[in-house]
mmCIF file of C-alpha atoms in Angstrom:
data_model
loop_
_atom_site.group_PDB
_atom_site.id
_atom_site.type_symbol
_atom_site.label_atom_id
_atom_site.label_comp_id
_atom_site.label_asym_id
_atom_site.label_seq_id
_atom_site.Cartn_x
_atom_site.Cartn_y
_atom_site.Cartn_z
ATOM 1 C CA MET A 1 81.437 75.199 150.530
ATOM 2 C CA LYS A 2 78.586 77.724 150.184
ATOM 3 C CA LEU A 3 80.798 80.432 151.627
ATOM 4 C CA ARG A 4 83.501 79.696 149.057
ATOM 5 C CA ARG A 5 80.998 80.022 146.172
ATOM 6 C CA PHE A 6 79.595 83.168 147.738
ATOM 7 C CA VAL A 7 83.075 84.728 147.800
ATOM 8 C CA LEU A 8 84.324 83.401 144.431
ATOM 9 C CA LEU A 9 81.290 84.445 142.375
ATOM 10 C CA PRO A 10 81.690 88.230 142.957
ATOM 11 C CA ILE A 11 85.444 87.966 142.365
ATOM 12 C CA VAL A 12 84.954 86.158 139.033
ATOM 13 C CA LEU A 13 82.187 88.547 137.938
ATOM 14 C CA THR A 14 84.316 91.569 138.859
ATOM 15 C CA GLY A 15 87.214 90.118 136.864
ATOM 16 C CA ILE A 16 84.994 89.584 133.815
ATOM 17 C CA VAL A 17 83.664 93.140 134.017
ATOM 18 C CA LEU A 18 87.206 94.533 134.307
ATOM 19 C CA LEU A 19 88.396 92.504 131.306
ATOM 20 C CA ILE A 20 85.464 93.740 129.219
ATOM 21 C CA ALA A 21 86.099 97.341 130.283
ATOM 22 C CA LEU A 22 89.771 97.001 129.366
ATOM 23 C CA PHE A 23 89.580 95.096 126.058
ATOM 24 C CA TYR A 24 86.185 95.839 124.480
ATOM 25 C CA PRO A 25 86.537 98.443 121.674
ATOM 26 C CA TYR A 26 83.786 100.957 122.381
ATOM 27 C CA ARG A 27 85.425 104.401 122.129
ATOM 28 C CA GLN A 28 85.261 105.922 118.660
ATOM 29 C CA MET A 29 88.525 107.724 117.855
ATOM 30 C CA ILE A 30 90.336 109.478 115.076
ATOM 31 C CA VAL A 31 93.523 107.418 114.746
ATOM 32 C CA LEU A 32 96.933 108.388 113.371
ATOM 33 C CA GLU A 33 99.048 105.236 113.130
ATOM 34 C CA GLU A 34 102.635 105.364 111.970
ATOM 35 C CA VAL A 35 103.322 103.179 108.928
ATOM 36 C CA ARG A 36 106.553 101.686 107.590
ATOM 37 C CA SER A 37 108.189 101.553 111.000
ATOM 38 C CA GLU A 38 109.190 98.687 113.276
ATOM 39 C CA GLN A 39 108.266 100.546 116.468
ATOM 40 C CA HIS A 40 105.260 102.464 115.213
ATOM 41 C CA GLU A 41 103.480 105.047 117.313
ATOM 42 C CA VAL A 42 99.709 105.469 117.486
ATOM 43 C CA TYR A 43 97.919 108.721 118.318
ATOM 44 C CA TYR A 44 94.239 109.097 119.216
ATOM 45 C CA LEU A 45 91.745 111.940 119.220
ATOM 46 C CA PRO A 46 88.306 111.202 120.735
ATOM 47 C CA LEU A 47 85.446 111.524 118.286
ATOM 48 C CA ARG A 48 82.613 113.597 119.666
ATOM 49 C CA GLU A 49 79.282 114.738 118.207
ATOM 50 C CA ASP A 50 80.845 116.767 115.382
ATOM 51 C CA ARG A 51 81.516 114.531 112.374
ATOM 52 C CA HIS A 52 83.491 117.080 110.293
ATOM 53 C CA PHE A 53 87.213 117.731 110.393
ATOM 54 C CA GLN A 54 89.720 119.566 108.273
ATOM 55 C CA ILE A 55 93.354 118.968 107.360
ATOM 56 C CA ASN A 56 95.274 122.205 106.735
ATOM 57 C CA TYR A 57 98.767 122.286 105.315
ATOM 58 C CA ILE A 58 101.246 124.285 103.292
ATOM 59 C CA HIS A 59 101.841 122.720 99.856
ATOM 60 C CA SER A 60 105.503 121.708 99.686
ATOM 61 C CA ILE A 61 106.069 123.037 96.159
ATOM 62 C CA HIS A 62 103.724 126.025 95.861
ATOM 63 C CA LEU A 63 104.153 127.039 99.517
ATOM 64 C CA SER A 64 100.483 128.014 99.612
ATOM 65 C CA ASN A 65 97.637 127.004 101.936
ATOM 66 C CA VAL A 66 95.579 123.887 101.237
ATOM 67 C CA LYS A 67 92.450 122.894 103.181
ATOM 68 C CA GLU A 68 90.826 119.475 102.908
ATOM 69 C CA GLN A 69 87.345 118.987 104.420
ATOM 70 C CA TYR A 70 86.132 115.510 105.482
ATOM 71 C CA LEU A 71 82.979 114.015 106.993
ATOM 72 C CA ILE A 72 83.104 110.888 109.142
ATOM 73 C CA THR A 73 80.291 108.567 108.067
ATOM 74 C CA GLU A 74 78.218 106.405 110.390
ATOM 75 C CA ASN A 75 80.237 103.302 109.426
ATOM 76 C CA GLU A 76 83.591 104.965 110.281
ATOM 77 C CA LYS A 77 84.551 105.833 106.701
ATOM 78 C CA LEU A 78 85.904 109.196 105.557
ATOM 79 C CA ARG A 79 83.915 111.176 103.008
ATOM 80 C CA PHE A 80 86.233 113.608 101.227
ATOM 81 C CA GLU A 81 83.941 116.607 100.720
ATOM 82 C CA CYS A 82 86.145 119.349 99.256
ATOM 83 C CA MET A 83 89.530 120.958 99.108
ATOM 84 C CA GLN A 84 90.536 124.593 98.764
ATOM 85 C CA TYR A 85 93.832 125.848 97.378
ATOM 86 C CA GLU A 86 95.382 128.881 95.726
ATOM 87 C CA ASP A 87 97.662 127.402 93.037
ATOM 88 C CA VAL A 88 97.201 124.682 90.440
ATOM 89 C CA ALA A 89 99.742 122.204 89.072
ATOM 90 C CA ILE A 90 101.509 119.383 90.901
ATOM 91 C CA GLY A 91 98.949 117.679 93.145
ATOM 92 C CA LEU A 92 96.399 120.482 92.830
ATOM 93 C CA PRO A 93 94.123 120.120 89.786
ATOM 94 C CA GLY A 94 93.011 123.000 87.586
ATOM 95 C CA TYR A 95 89.917 121.177 86.312
ATOM 96 C CA ALA A 96 87.116 118.967 87.628
ATOM 97 C CA GLU A 97 86.705 115.321 86.668
ATOM 98 C CA GLU A 98 83.502 113.279 86.686
ATOM 99 C CA GLY A 99 81.776 113.551 90.061
ATOM 100 C CA GLU A 100 83.626 116.768 90.924
ATOM 101 C CA THR A 101 82.897 120.484 90.728
ATOM 102 C CA LEU A 102 85.557 123.188 90.556
ATOM 103 C CA GLN A 103 84.833 126.804 91.424
ATOM 104 C CA VAL A 104 87.272 129.716 91.481
ATOM 105 C CA GLU A 105 86.490 132.765 93.589
ATOM 106 C CA ASP A 106 88.950 135.524 94.522
ATOM 107 C CA GLY A 107 91.883 133.357 93.469
ATOM 108 C CA VAL A 108 90.835 130.401 95.642
ATOM 109 C CA TYR A 109 90.005 127.107 93.953
ATOM 110 C CA THR A 110 87.344 124.941 95.613
ATOM 111 C CA LEU A 111 87.168 121.373 94.349
ATOM 112 C CA THR A 112 84.018 119.630 95.635
ATOM 113 C CA PHE A 113 83.523 115.870 95.445
ATOM 114 C CA GLU A 114 80.074 114.317 95.024
ATOM 115 C CA ASN A 115 80.676 111.013 96.745
ATOM 116 C CA ARG A 116 84.323 110.174 97.413
ATOM 117 C CA VAL A 117 84.360 107.820 100.408
ATOM 118 C CA ILE A 118 87.571 106.199 101.617
ATOM 119 C CA ASP A 119 88.581 103.940 104.507
ATOM 120 C CA SER A 120 91.746 105.876 105.323
ATOM 121 C CA PHE A 121 94.518 107.981 103.881
ATOM 122 C CA VAL A 122 98.240 108.256 104.493
ATOM 123 C CA LEU A 123 99.536 111.561 105.783
ATOM 124 C CA TYR A 124 103.218 112.303 105.206
ATOM 125 C CA VAL A 125 104.791 114.674 107.714
ATOM 126 C CA GLY A 126 107.360 116.617 105.739
ATOM 127 C CA ARG A 127 110.699 117.761 107.073
ATOM 128 C CA VAL A 128 110.004 121.307 105.887
ATOM 129 C CA ASN A 129 109.076 123.636 108.724
ATOM 130 C CA ALA A 130 105.564 124.414 107.424
ATOM 131 C CA ASP A 131 102.109 124.182 108.958
ATOM 132 C CA LEU A 132 100.287 120.849 109.155
ATOM 133 C CA SER A 133 97.218 120.797 111.360
ATOM 134 C CA LEU A 134 94.027 118.923 112.082
ATOM 135 C CA ARG A 135 91.027 121.142 112.823
ATOM 136 C CA TYR A 136 88.302 119.397 114.805
ATOM 137 C CA GLN A 137 85.540 120.932 116.933
ATOM 138 C CA GLN A 138 86.845 124.480 116.429
ATOM 139 C CA LYS A 139 90.305 123.511 117.709
ATOM 140 C CA ASP A 140 93.549 123.232 115.765
ATOM 141 C CA TYR A 141 95.921 120.360 116.567
ATOM 142 C CA HIS A 142 99.352 121.166 115.145
ATOM 143 C CA LEU A 143 100.452 117.727 114.038
ATOM 144 C CA LYS A 144 104.149 118.521 113.723
ATOM 145 C CA GLU A 145 104.274 119.117 117.478
ATOM 146 C CA PHE A 146 103.948 115.395 118.198
ATOM 147 C CA LEU A 147 104.241 113.470 114.902
ATOM 148 C CA GLN A 148 107.759 112.714 113.726
ATOM 149 C CA LYS A 149 108.945 114.647 110.665
ATOM 150 C CA GLY A 150 109.815 112.464 107.690
ATOM 151 C CA HIS A 151 107.380 109.730 108.747
ATOM 152 C CA SER A 152 104.022 108.643 107.335
ATOM 153 C CA TYR A 153 100.830 108.045 109.309
ATOM 154 C CA GLU A 154 97.650 106.259 108.334
ATOM 155 C CA PHE A 155 94.646 108.408 109.223
ATOM 156 C CA TYR A 156 91.384 106.565 109.951
ATOM 157 C CA VAL A 157 88.467 106.295 112.369
ATOM 158 C CA ALA A 158 87.937 103.227 114.557
ATOM 159 C CA LYS A 159 86.521 102.025 117.830
ATOM 160 C CA VAL A 160 89.324 101.273 120.257
ATOM 161 C CA SER A 161 89.580 99.684 123.685
ATOM 162 C CA ASN A 162 90.994 101.211 126.833
ATOM 163 C CA TYR A 163 93.939 98.828 126.485
ATOM 164 C CA GLU A 164 94.753 100.211 123.014
ATOM 165 C CA LEU A 165 94.481 103.749 124.384
ATOM 166 C CA LEU A 166 97.032 102.904 127.068
ATOM 167 C CA LYS A 167 99.522 101.823 124.377
ATOM 168 C CA GLY A 168 99.108 105.017 122.307
ATOM 169 C CA ALA A 169 99.152 108.752 122.919
ATOM 170 C CA ARG A 170 96.288 111.222 122.960
ATOM 171 C CA VAL A 171 96.457 114.111 120.487
ATOM 172 C CA ASP A 172 94.443 116.336 122.809
ATOM 173 C CA GLY A 173 96.866 115.782 125.697
ATOM 174 C CA ASN A 174 94.348 114.039 127.992
#
């Protein structure tokens, strides 16, 4: 009887540790989760010490570069810091509203936000063959290389488990 307890206890404890390691959400990730799809895909990029990232794209109407700068807050929210663009009109404002500052230098508009914090945003991957990239830790991830054109993805930050990581794909290829 003592031998059985002696053998069962380490097996049960090992099983509990393995379950915790598999299902406990402890890894903070940038998440791109497909929306409006029955068989949605999820993509992950590990969050490291740098809390800033940038979304770069070509505006579908103006065909000019747009850069959006974000800061990931301590409580996994996204602080929209600023955006830079070359043309104004549809989707790109020519004036600042309350809580915003607009500067124009050498034909580049910089719209800075005082305190615009959001939980997530939806990123539409257009069918047009134009640049769409995520810049994080001095590296560009060309999103159209793995996201499906014509689909939308919710972009947010969350802690995920190893089990969730196994069901999704890593943006960085690891």
